[in-house]
Amino acid sequence: MDAAIPPPPVLNSASNKADRAIPMPHTPVDALTEDQAREELDRLSAELARHDALYYADAAPEISDADYDDLKRRALDIETRFPALSSPVSPSQRVGAPVSSQFAEVRHGVPMLSLDNAFDDGEVRDFVARIARFLKLPGDEPVAFVAEPKIDGLSASLRYEKGVLVQGATRGDGKTGEDVTANLRTLDSIPQTLTGSGWPDVIEIRGEVYAPNAAFDAFNAAAEAEGKRTYANPRNFAAGSLRQKDPKITAQRPLTFFAYAWGETSAPFADTQHGALEAFRAWGFQVNDRSARVEGAEGLIGVYQSLEADRSRLGYDIDGVVYKVDRLDWQQRLGFIARSPRWAIAHKFPAQQATTVLEGIDIQVGRTGSLTPVARLHPVTVGGVVVRNATLHNEDEIARKDVRIGDTVVLQRAGDVIPQIVGVVETLRPDDAVPYVFPTTCPVCGSEAVREGDEVKRRCTGGLICDAQIVERLKHFVSRRAFDIEGLGEKQLIAFHARGWIKEPADIFRLARDEEKLTLLRAEDGYGETSVRNLIAGIDARRVISLDRLIFGLGVREIGEQTSLVLSRAFGNWTAFREACMAAANGLAGDDWKALAATHAISTRVLGLMAEATPPADDPWPEAPMDQKIALAFPGMAAPARRSLAEISDGWSDLTRWAAVARDEGPSDILNQIAGVSGVGPVAAEALAHFFHEPHNLQVVDALLAELERVEDVAAPTTDSPVAGKTVVFTGSLERFTRDEAKARAESLGAKVSGSVSKKTDYVVAGPGAGSKLKDAEKHGVTVLTEDEWLALIS
Ligand code: IVH
């Protein structure tokens, strides 16, 4: 798959607010005159130098990596086309920023160079071909490489003399770095003395200092809670942490180090890159376990694809894959071009971060009334896709990031997920930008929007009257995994709702037999005879529906597709399900009971003991202290529960009241029974009970049922099937069935279908192109089946 390169931006000049780093239309390099090229190269050089300084010296970049890469790429393209314009200070000659004066300087005996980049498979093949040509290898001699994840941190060089760490330095400008020995010593993954044997008397180990994602998130959350400085991403955090004046602060930061290269050595210690990595591991370093030795361009591309697929699960950020010729004698022969080795290249992932301007914030109202803020953005290319919107999650998130309309924001697209706004470039904030005020009324129906309890979502309280909620509920109802009504999509729903024809699911089925409205459709909406017939057929086809789709289609909060399925299996038919929900609705716990249950030390056991107790109506011992009264009222209650109860009780009458609450106001058994269905749980059970508690919902449900011809019962999974109770993972592109089909079939046979492989997995069914899950299966010793083997097993 070739990565699309986003169009390089052109910036006007230095750093005032008008010069936001937003890609703008520009002249292709091929069309520039030499004079134009010179002018633009000057401008780009200055801009890059400024960003280098912001990035390396201040650890406070103003633009994303993607935008930086775009600038650099364009500068290099210009230099390639007009070699005469190159100078010792032009972008192609620079590796980083000069060191700041804070730390002592360290001259790197062997320079710390950077890598040339490849952005697509073609450039990787060129790289491999170039090497074969350079080495004059016979056509069929394969070149072996080591492909390593390109860790998105900052590189460091560690000097060991006689196995003892004597100095640690940052890269700096590649020739001179900063002495951060004391700080580097605080990293657990950096040995103070080398273990094992075979290390040269002098060796400089090089690698990447980085912060694992989870640790970075935890740090930011804690810093946020304490009102301290947070960081935009793990790399800035790692850089900022390593360059602390006080090593004690660095020591508290969760930094880690991967070894992958070396500088000066007093003696050779390996013949291959891969042997060198093995040696590092033996000497006590962490070496990345996804580094792999492969042959030829296709081998490299294979590693790239698998790392790209697993990227979000690695636990640390990578921004590409580094390919290095494995044989060190060949590395030696290949040597260096000005700024980077000829024997290595970085194959970058498509740009996944970019900066752009936040033009507005739209509030979307969901099916359950939740208000979701969506960023309206100046269109920008991220990872080859034009992005115009990004989620801002909720009001707390906007406040936490202090995102304001007019701000330049850093946008991120991780895999297939909705783009996220990761931060704001505060230096580019317009003077008149004001903090965003989240609406407290629904933008669609005007009802009050409130936050319940500790929920982060603000919700519109206009439930039944809110058009947004009505349409969202209907959209959900007809969606593919619910009623899946062909010919009735969002567009038609909105139109029919606007005409006042459809408010609730039953209306859809009524429409199909409403000759008057169907005539109007033909006359006024330009529906042809065939479209009308198809619409009716699409609707009528769903008058027979399976129980799980029906439950899911109701759109009850917390009841997703999976929960609907387990519920339908547990109850088997609609009548039993409805009855259980009604009973649960009538048996919802009262508020007093909830308060009591939430009291410290009042456990389920204590609640049971209180429900059983029958304290007399009159205080048998008025002078006794509260604790004694409680012991009298509830024999057997332990001291911590007695103390808690004393705090919420004023006298004997309160105790008799609590006894009644415990006895009468607890959740009904049926609610507990629903909650006890595996895969359901108390939150979903309570949501169902609340839904059926609401008379209007019952009306809507019963009206729908009146329109349906039949609800198909769901057979409980066969327990004597060979896969009953087994956990199965499907991976790769399946050819014999669709993923949904395979999953449904397995589940109907009593198997549990999971998305990830662990040692608890029983079978991995792998189709062509299976990648990391297959590897995981091997790692955990899980049985791997082809699709045919799976079919043979279950039929
Ligand atoms: S090798 C002479 N290997 O990428 C070759 N670099 O763009 C030196 N990086 O400065 C670098 N992971 O900070 C190499 N497995 C890896 C790497 C890696 C991350 C960084 C490193 C380097 C930059 C080059």
Coordinates of C-alpha atoms in Angstrom, one line a residue, residues 300-750:
L300 CA 10.8 -5.2 4.9
I301 CA 7.3 -4.2 3.7
G302 CA 5.8 -7.2 5.4
V303 CA 7.3 -6.1 8.8
Y304 CA 6.1 -2.5 8.1
Q305 CA 2.5 -3.7 7.5
S306 CA 2.4 -5.8 10.6
L307 CA 3.8 -3.1 12.7
E308 CA 1.5 -0.6 11.3
A309 CA -1.4 -2.9 12.1
D310 CA -0.2 -3.4 15.7
R311 CA 0.9 0.2 16.2
S312 CA -1.9 1.2 18.6
R313 CA -1.4 -1.9 20.7
L314 CA 2.4 -1.6 21.3
G315 CA 2.1 0.5 24.3
Y316 CA 4.6 3.1 23.1
D317 CA 4.6 5.5 20.1
I318 CA 6.4 4.5 16.9
D319 CA 6.4 6.7 13.8
G320 CA 7.7 4.2 11.3
V321 CA 10.1 1.3 10.8
V322 CA 13.9 1.6 10.4
Y323 CA 15.6 -0.8 8.0
K324 CA 19.2 -1.6 8.5
V325 CA 21.5 -3.8 6.3
D326 CA 22.3 -6.7 8.6
R327 CA 25.9 -7.4 7.7
L328 CA 28.2 -4.9 9.3
D329 CA 30.9 -5.4 6.7
W330 CA 28.4 -4.3 4.1
Q331 CA 27.3 -1.3 6.3
Q332 CA 31.0 -0.4 6.4
R333 CA 31.3 -0.6 2.6
L334 CA 28.1 1.4 2.1
G335 CA 29.1 4.2 4.5
F336 CA 27.4 7.5 4.7
I337 CA 26.0 10.2 2.5
A338 CA 26.1 13.7 4.0
R339 CA 23.7 13.4 6.8
S340 CA 22.6 9.8 7.0
P341 CA 23.9 6.2 6.5
R342 CA 23.5 4.7 3.0
W343 CA 22.8 1.3 4.8
A344 CA 19.7 2.4 6.6
I345 CA 16.4 4.2 6.0
A346 CA 13.3 5.1 8.0
H347 CA 10.1 4.0 6.4
K348 CA 7.6 6.5 7.9
F349 CA 4.0 5.8 8.7
P350 CA 1.6 8.1 6.8
A351 CA 1.5 11.3 8.6
Q352 CA -1.1 11.0 11.4
Q353 CA -0.8 14.3 13.1
A354 CA -1.4 17.7 11.7
T355 CA -2.2 21.2 12.9
T356 CA -5.2 23.2 11.7
V357 CA -7.6 25.9 12.9
L358 CA -10.7 25.1 14.9
E359 CA -13.4 27.1 13.2
G360 CA -16.3 26.1 15.4
I361 CA -17.8 23.6 17.8
D362 CA -21.0 21.9 16.9
I363 CA -23.1 20.0 19.4
Q364 CA -24.5 16.7 18.4
V365 CA -27.4 15.2 20.2
G366 CA -27.4 11.4 20.5
R367 CA -30.1 8.9 20.8
T368 CA -30.0 9.0 24.6
G369 CA -29.8 12.8 24.6
S370 CA -26.1 13.0 25.2
L371 CA -24.5 16.2 23.9
T372 CA -21.3 15.5 22.1
P373 CA -19.1 18.5 21.0
V374 CA -17.7 18.1 17.5
A375 CA -14.9 20.3 16.3
R376 CA -15.4 22.0 12.9
L377 CA -12.0 22.3 11.4
H378 CA -10.3 24.1 8.6
P379 CA -9.9 21.0 6.3
V380 CA -6.5 19.4 6.7
T381 CA -4.9 16.2 5.4
V382 CA -4.0 13.7 8.1
G383 CA -2.5 10.4 7.0
G384 CA -3.8 10.8 3.5
V385 CA -7.4 11.6 4.5
V386 CA -9.0 15.1 4.5
V387 CA -10.3 15.8 8.0
R388 CA -13.0 18.4 8.7
N389 CA -14.3 17.2 12.0
A390 CA -12.9 15.7 15.1
T391 CA -14.5 14.6 18.4
L392 CA -14.0 16.7 21.5
H393 CA -15.7 14.1 23.6
N394 CA -17.4 16.1 26.3
E395 CA -17.3 19.5 28.1
D396 CA -14.7 18.4 30.7
E397 CA -12.3 17.5 27.9
I398 CA -12.8 20.9 26.2
A399 CA -12.1 22.6 29.6
R400 CA -9.1 20.4 30.3
K401 CA -7.5 21.2 27.0
D402 CA -8.8 24.7 27.1
V403 CA -9.8 24.4 23.4
R404 CA -11.1 27.7 22.1
I405 CA -12.7 28.6 18.8
G406 CA -10.0 30.2 16.6
D407 CA -7.3 28.1 18.2
T408 CA -4.7 26.2 16.2
V409 CA -5.1 22.6 17.3
V410 CA -3.0 19.5 16.9
L411 CA -5.1 16.8 15.3
Q412 CA -4.4 13.1 15.4
R413 CA -5.7 10.2 13.5
A414 CA -4.9 6.8 15.1
G415 CA -5.8 4.0 12.8
D416 CA -9.4 4.0 11.9
V417 CA -10.7 5.8 14.9
I418 CA -12.4 9.2 14.7
P419 CA -9.8 12.0 14.6
Q420 CA -8.9 13.4 18.0
I421 CA -7.7 16.9 19.0
V422 CA -4.7 16.2 21.2
G423 CA -3.9 19.8 22.1
V424 CA -3.7 23.4 21.4
V425 CA -0.8 25.5 20.1
E426 CA -1.2 28.2 22.7
T427 CA 1.4 30.5 21.1
L428 CA -0.8 30.8 18.1
R429 CA -4.0 31.7 20.0
P430 CA -5.8 34.8 18.6
D431 CA -6.0 37.6 21.2
D432 CA -9.8 37.6 21.2
A433 CA -10.2 33.8 21.7
V434 CA -12.4 33.2 24.8
P435 CA -12.8 30.0 26.8
Y436 CA -15.6 27.8 25.4
V437 CA -18.8 27.8 27.3
F438 CA -20.6 24.5 27.0
P439 CA -24.4 24.9 26.3
T440 CA -26.8 24.1 29.2
T441 CA -29.7 23.7 26.9
C442 CA -30.3 21.3 24.0
P443 CA -29.4 23.0 20.7
V444 CA -32.2 21.1 19.0
C445 CA -35.2 21.3 21.3
G446 CA -34.2 23.9 23.8
S447 CA -34.8 21.7 26.8
E448 CA -32.5 21.9 29.7
A449 CA -29.3 19.8 29.4
V450 CA -28.1 18.4 32.7
R451 CA -25.3 16.2 34.1
E452 CA -26.5 13.4 36.3
G453 CA -24.3 12.2 39.2
D454 CA -20.7 11.8 38.1
E455 CA -21.5 11.4 34.4
V456 CA -19.2 13.3 32.1
K457 CA -21.9 13.6 29.5
R458 CA -24.5 16.4 29.6
R459 CA -27.8 15.2 28.4
C460 CA -30.9 16.8 26.9
T461 CA -33.9 16.3 29.1
G462 CA -36.3 16.6 26.2
G463 CA -36.4 12.8 25.7
L464 CA -39.8 12.5 24.0
I465 CA -40.1 15.9 22.4
C466 CA -36.5 16.3 21.2
D467 CA -36.4 15.9 17.4
A468 CA -32.7 15.1 17.5
Q469 CA -33.2 12.2 19.9
I470 CA -36.3 11.0 18.0
V471 CA -34.4 10.9 14.7
E472 CA -31.3 9.3 16.3
R473 CA -33.4 6.6 17.9
L474 CA -35.1 5.9 14.6
K475 CA -31.7 5.8 12.9
H476 CA -30.6 3.3 15.4
F477 CA -33.7 1.2 15.0
V478 CA -33.3 0.8 11.2
S479 CA -29.5 0.4 11.4
R480 CA -27.8 -2.7 10.0
R481 CA -27.3 -4.6 13.2
A482 CA -30.8 -3.8 14.5
F483 CA -33.8 -4.0 12.1
D484 CA -31.7 -3.5 9.0
I485 CA -34.5 -2.1 6.9
E486 CA -33.5 -1.8 3.3
G487 CA -34.4 1.4 1.5
L488 CA -34.9 3.3 4.7
G489 CA -31.7 5.2 5.4
E490 CA -31.0 8.4 7.3
K491 CA -32.1 10.6 4.5
Q492 CA -35.5 9.1 4.1
L493 CA -36.0 8.9 7.9
I494 CA -35.2 12.6 8.3
A495 CA -37.6 13.4 5.4
F496 CA -40.4 11.2 6.8
H497 CA -39.9 12.6 10.3
A498 CA -40.0 16.2 9.0
R499 CA -43.4 15.4 7.3
G500 CA -44.6 14.2 10.7
W501 CA -45.1 10.6 9.4
I502 CA -42.6 8.8 11.6
K503 CA -42.0 9.4 15.3
E504 CA -41.6 5.9 16.6
P505 CA -40.7 2.5 15.2
A506 CA -44.3 1.4 14.8
D507 CA -44.9 4.3 12.5
I508 CA -42.4 2.8 10.0
F509 CA -44.5 -0.4 9.8
R510 CA -47.7 1.7 9.6
L511 CA -46.3 3.7 6.7
A512 CA -45.9 0.5 4.7
R513 CA -49.7 0.0 4.6
D514 CA -50.8 3.6 4.6
E515 CA -52.0 4.0 1.0
E516 CA -52.6 7.7 1.5
K517 CA -49.0 8.5 2.4
L518 CA -47.6 6.1 -0.2
T519 CA -49.6 8.0 -2.8
L520 CA -48.2 11.3 -1.6
L521 CA -44.7 9.8 -1.9
R522 CA -45.3 9.0 -5.5
A523 CA -47.0 12.4 -6.2
E524 CA -44.9 14.8 -4.3
D525 CA -41.5 13.1 -3.5
G526 CA -40.9 11.7 -6.9
Y527 CA -40.8 8.1 -5.8
G528 CA -41.3 5.8 -8.7
E529 CA -43.5 2.7 -8.5
T530 CA -40.5 0.5 -8.0
S531 CA -39.0 2.5 -5.2
V532 CA -42.3 2.5 -3.3
R533 CA -42.7 -1.2 -3.8
N534 CA -39.1 -1.8 -2.6
L535 CA -39.7 0.4 0.4
I536 CA -42.8 -1.6 1.4
A537 CA -40.9 -4.9 0.8
G538 CA -38.0 -3.7 2.9
I539 CA -40.3 -2.8 5.8
D540 CA -42.5 -5.9 5.5
A541 CA -39.5 -8.2 5.4
R542 CA -38.8 -7.1 9.0
R543 CA -42.1 -7.9 10.5
V544 CA -40.4 -11.1 11.4
I545 CA -37.4 -10.3 13.5
S546 CA -35.1 -12.2 15.8
L547 CA -35.3 -11.5 19.5
D548 CA -31.8 -10.1 19.8
R549 CA -32.3 -7.6 17.0
L550 CA -35.6 -6.5 18.5
I551 CA -33.9 -5.9 21.9
F552 CA -31.0 -4.1 20.3
G553 CA -33.3 -2.1 18.1
L554 CA -35.2 -0.7 21.2
G555 CA -32.1 1.5 21.8
V556 CA -32.0 1.1 25.5
R557 CA -29.0 2.8 27.1
E558 CA -26.2 0.4 27.9
I559 CA -27.8 -2.4 25.9
G560 CA -25.5 -3.0 23.0
E561 CA -25.5 -5.7 20.4
Q562 CA -23.6 -8.2 22.5
T563 CA -25.8 -7.6 25.6
S564 CA -28.9 -8.0 23.4
L565 CA -27.7 -11.3 22.2
V566 CA -26.9 -12.7 25.7
L567 CA -30.3 -11.4 27.0
S568 CA -32.1 -13.0 24.1
R569 CA -30.4 -16.3 24.8
A570 CA -31.0 -16.1 28.5
F571 CA -34.8 -15.4 28.1
G572 CA -35.4 -17.3 24.8
N573 CA -38.6 -15.5 23.8
W574 CA -40.1 -12.0 23.8
T575 CA -42.8 -12.8 26.4
A576 CA -40.4 -14.0 29.0
F577 CA -38.0 -11.1 28.3
R578 CA -40.7 -8.5 28.6
E579 CA -42.1 -10.0 31.8
A580 CA -38.7 -10.1 33.4
C581 CA -38.1 -6.4 32.5
M582 CA -41.5 -5.4 33.8
A583 CA -40.9 -7.2 37.1
A584 CA -37.4 -5.6 37.3
A585 CA -38.9 -2.2 36.6
N586 CA -41.3 -2.6 39.5
G587 CA -38.5 -3.9 41.6
L588 CA -36.0 -1.1 41.2
A589 CA -34.2 -0.2 44.4
G590 CA -35.5 2.9 46.1
D591 CA -33.2 5.9 46.6
D592 CA -33.0 5.3 50.4
W593 CA -31.9 1.8 49.8
K594 CA -29.2 3.0 47.3
A595 CA -28.0 5.6 49.9
L596 CA -27.8 2.9 52.5
A597 CA -26.0 0.5 50.2
A598 CA -23.5 3.2 49.3
T599 CA -22.6 3.8 52.9
H600 CA -19.2 2.7 54.0
A601 CA -19.0 -0.8 55.5
I602 CA -22.7 -1.5 54.7
S603 CA -22.0 -4.6 52.5
T604 CA -24.5 -6.9 50.8
R605 CA -24.1 -9.2 53.8
V606 CA -24.9 -6.3 56.2
L607 CA -27.9 -5.3 54.1
G608 CA -29.2 -8.9 54.4
L609 CA -28.7 -8.9 58.1
M610 CA -30.6 -5.6 58.4
A611 CA -33.5 -6.9 56.2
E612 CA -33.8 -10.0 58.4
A613 CA -33.8 -8.0 61.7
T614 CA -37.2 -7.0 63.3
P615 CA -36.4 -4.2 65.7
P616 CA -39.4 -3.3 68.0
A617 CA -41.2 -0.1 67.2
D618 CA -40.3 1.5 70.5
D619 CA -36.8 2.2 71.8
P620 CA -36.2 -0.6 74.3
W621 CA -33.3 1.3 76.0
P622 CA -33.7 5.1 75.6
E623 CA -30.6 6.0 77.6
A624 CA -28.2 3.7 75.6
P625 CA -25.6 5.3 73.3
M626 CA -26.3 5.0 69.5
D627 CA -23.8 2.2 69.1
Q628 CA -25.6 0.1 71.8
K629 CA -29.0 0.8 70.2
I630 CA -27.6 -0.4 66.8
A631 CA -26.3 -3.6 68.4
L632 CA -29.7 -4.2 69.9
A633 CA -31.6 -3.5 66.7
F634 CA -29.2 -5.5 64.5
P635 CA -27.6 -8.3 66.4
G636 CA -24.4 -9.5 64.9
M637 CA -23.5 -6.3 63.0
A638 CA -19.8 -5.7 63.1
A639 CA -18.3 -2.5 64.5
P640 CA -17.4 -0.7 61.3
A641 CA -20.9 -1.1 60.0
R642 CA -22.3 0.1 63.4
R643 CA -20.1 3.2 63.3
S644 CA -21.3 4.0 59.7
L645 CA -24.9 3.5 60.6
A646 CA -24.6 5.7 63.7
E647 CA -23.4 8.5 61.5
I648 CA -26.6 8.5 59.4
S649 CA -29.0 7.8 62.3
D650 CA -30.4 10.1 64.9
G651 CA -32.4 7.8 67.1
W652 CA -34.2 4.5 67.4
S653 CA -36.9 5.5 64.9
D654 CA -34.2 6.0 62.2
L655 CA -33.0 2.4 62.9
T656 CA -36.5 1.0 62.4
R657 CA -36.7 3.0 59.2
W658 CA -33.4 1.6 58.0
A659 CA -34.6 -1.9 58.7
A660 CA -37.7 -1.3 56.6
V661 CA -35.6 0.2 53.8
A662 CA -33.3 -2.8 53.8
R663 CA -36.3 -5.2 53.8
D664 CA -38.6 -3.5 51.3
E665 CA -36.7 -1.1 49.1
G666 CA -33.9 -3.3 47.8
P667 CA -33.8 -4.4 44.1
S668 CA -36.0 -7.3 43.3
D669 CA -34.6 -10.7 42.8
I670 CA -35.5 -10.5 39.1
L671 CA -33.3 -7.4 38.7
N672 CA -30.4 -9.3 40.3
Q673 CA -31.2 -12.2 38.1
I674 CA -31.0 -10.2 34.9
A675 CA -27.8 -8.5 36.2
G676 CA -26.4 -12.0 36.9
V677 CA -26.7 -13.1 33.2
S678 CA -23.1 -13.4 32.0
G679 CA -22.3 -10.4 29.9
V680 CA -25.1 -8.2 31.3
G681 CA -24.2 -6.8 34.8
P682 CA -26.0 -4.4 37.2
V683 CA -25.6 -1.2 35.1
A684 CA -27.3 -2.7 32.0
A685 CA -29.9 -4.5 34.1
E686 CA -30.9 -1.3 35.8
A687 CA -31.0 0.6 32.5
L688 CA -33.5 -2.0 31.2
A689 CA -35.6 -1.7 34.3
H690 CA -35.6 2.1 34.0
F691 CA -36.6 1.8 30.3
F692 CA -39.6 -0.5 31.1
H693 CA -40.5 1.7 34.1
E694 CA -41.3 4.5 31.8
P695 CA -45.0 4.2 30.5
H696 CA -44.2 6.0 27.2
N697 CA -41.5 3.4 26.4
L698 CA -43.9 0.6 27.1
Q699 CA -46.5 2.1 24.8
V700 CA -43.8 2.5 22.0
V701 CA -42.7 -1.1 22.5
D702 CA -46.2 -2.6 22.5
A703 CA -47.2 -0.5 19.5
L704 CA -44.2 -2.0 17.7
L705 CA -45.0 -5.5 18.7
A706 CA -48.5 -5.1 17.4
E707 CA -47.1 -4.3 14.0
L708 CA -44.7 -7.3 14.0
E709 CA -45.8 -10.7 12.7
R710 CA -43.5 -12.8 14.8
V711 CA -40.4 -12.5 17.1
E712 CA -38.2 -15.4 16.4
D713 CA -37.1 -17.1 19.6
V714 CA -33.4 -17.6 20.1
A715 CA -32.2 -21.1 20.7
A716 CA -30.0 -21.4 23.7
P717 CA -26.5 -22.4 22.6
T718 CA -26.0 -26.1 22.0
T719 CA -24.0 -27.3 24.8
D720 CA -22.9 -30.6 23.3
S721 CA -21.3 -28.9 20.3
P722 CA -17.5 -29.5 20.1
V723 CA -16.9 -25.8 20.5
A724 CA -19.3 -25.1 23.4
G725 CA -17.6 -23.1 26.1
K726 CA -14.5 -22.6 23.9
T727 CA -13.0 -19.2 23.1
V728 CA -12.4 -18.5 19.4
V729 CA -10.6 -15.7 17.6
F730 CA -11.2 -15.1 13.9
T731 CA -8.4 -13.4 12.0
G732 CA -7.2 -12.6 8.5
S733 CA -9.6 -12.1 5.6
L734 CA -12.1 -14.9 5.8
E735 CA -13.1 -16.4 2.5
R736 CA -15.7 -19.0 3.4
F737 CA -18.0 -16.7 5.4
T738 CA -18.2 -13.1 6.5
R739 CA -16.9 -12.1 9.9
D740 CA -20.4 -11.5 11.3
E741 CA -21.6 -14.8 10.0
A742 CA -18.6 -16.7 11.5
K743 CA -19.2 -15.0 14.8
A744 CA -22.9 -15.7 14.9
R745 CA -22.4 -19.3 14.0
A746 CA -19.7 -19.8 16.6
E747 CA -21.8 -18.2 19.3
S748 CA -24.9 -20.2 18.4
L749 CA -22.8 -23.3 19.1
G750 CA -21.9 -22.0 22.5

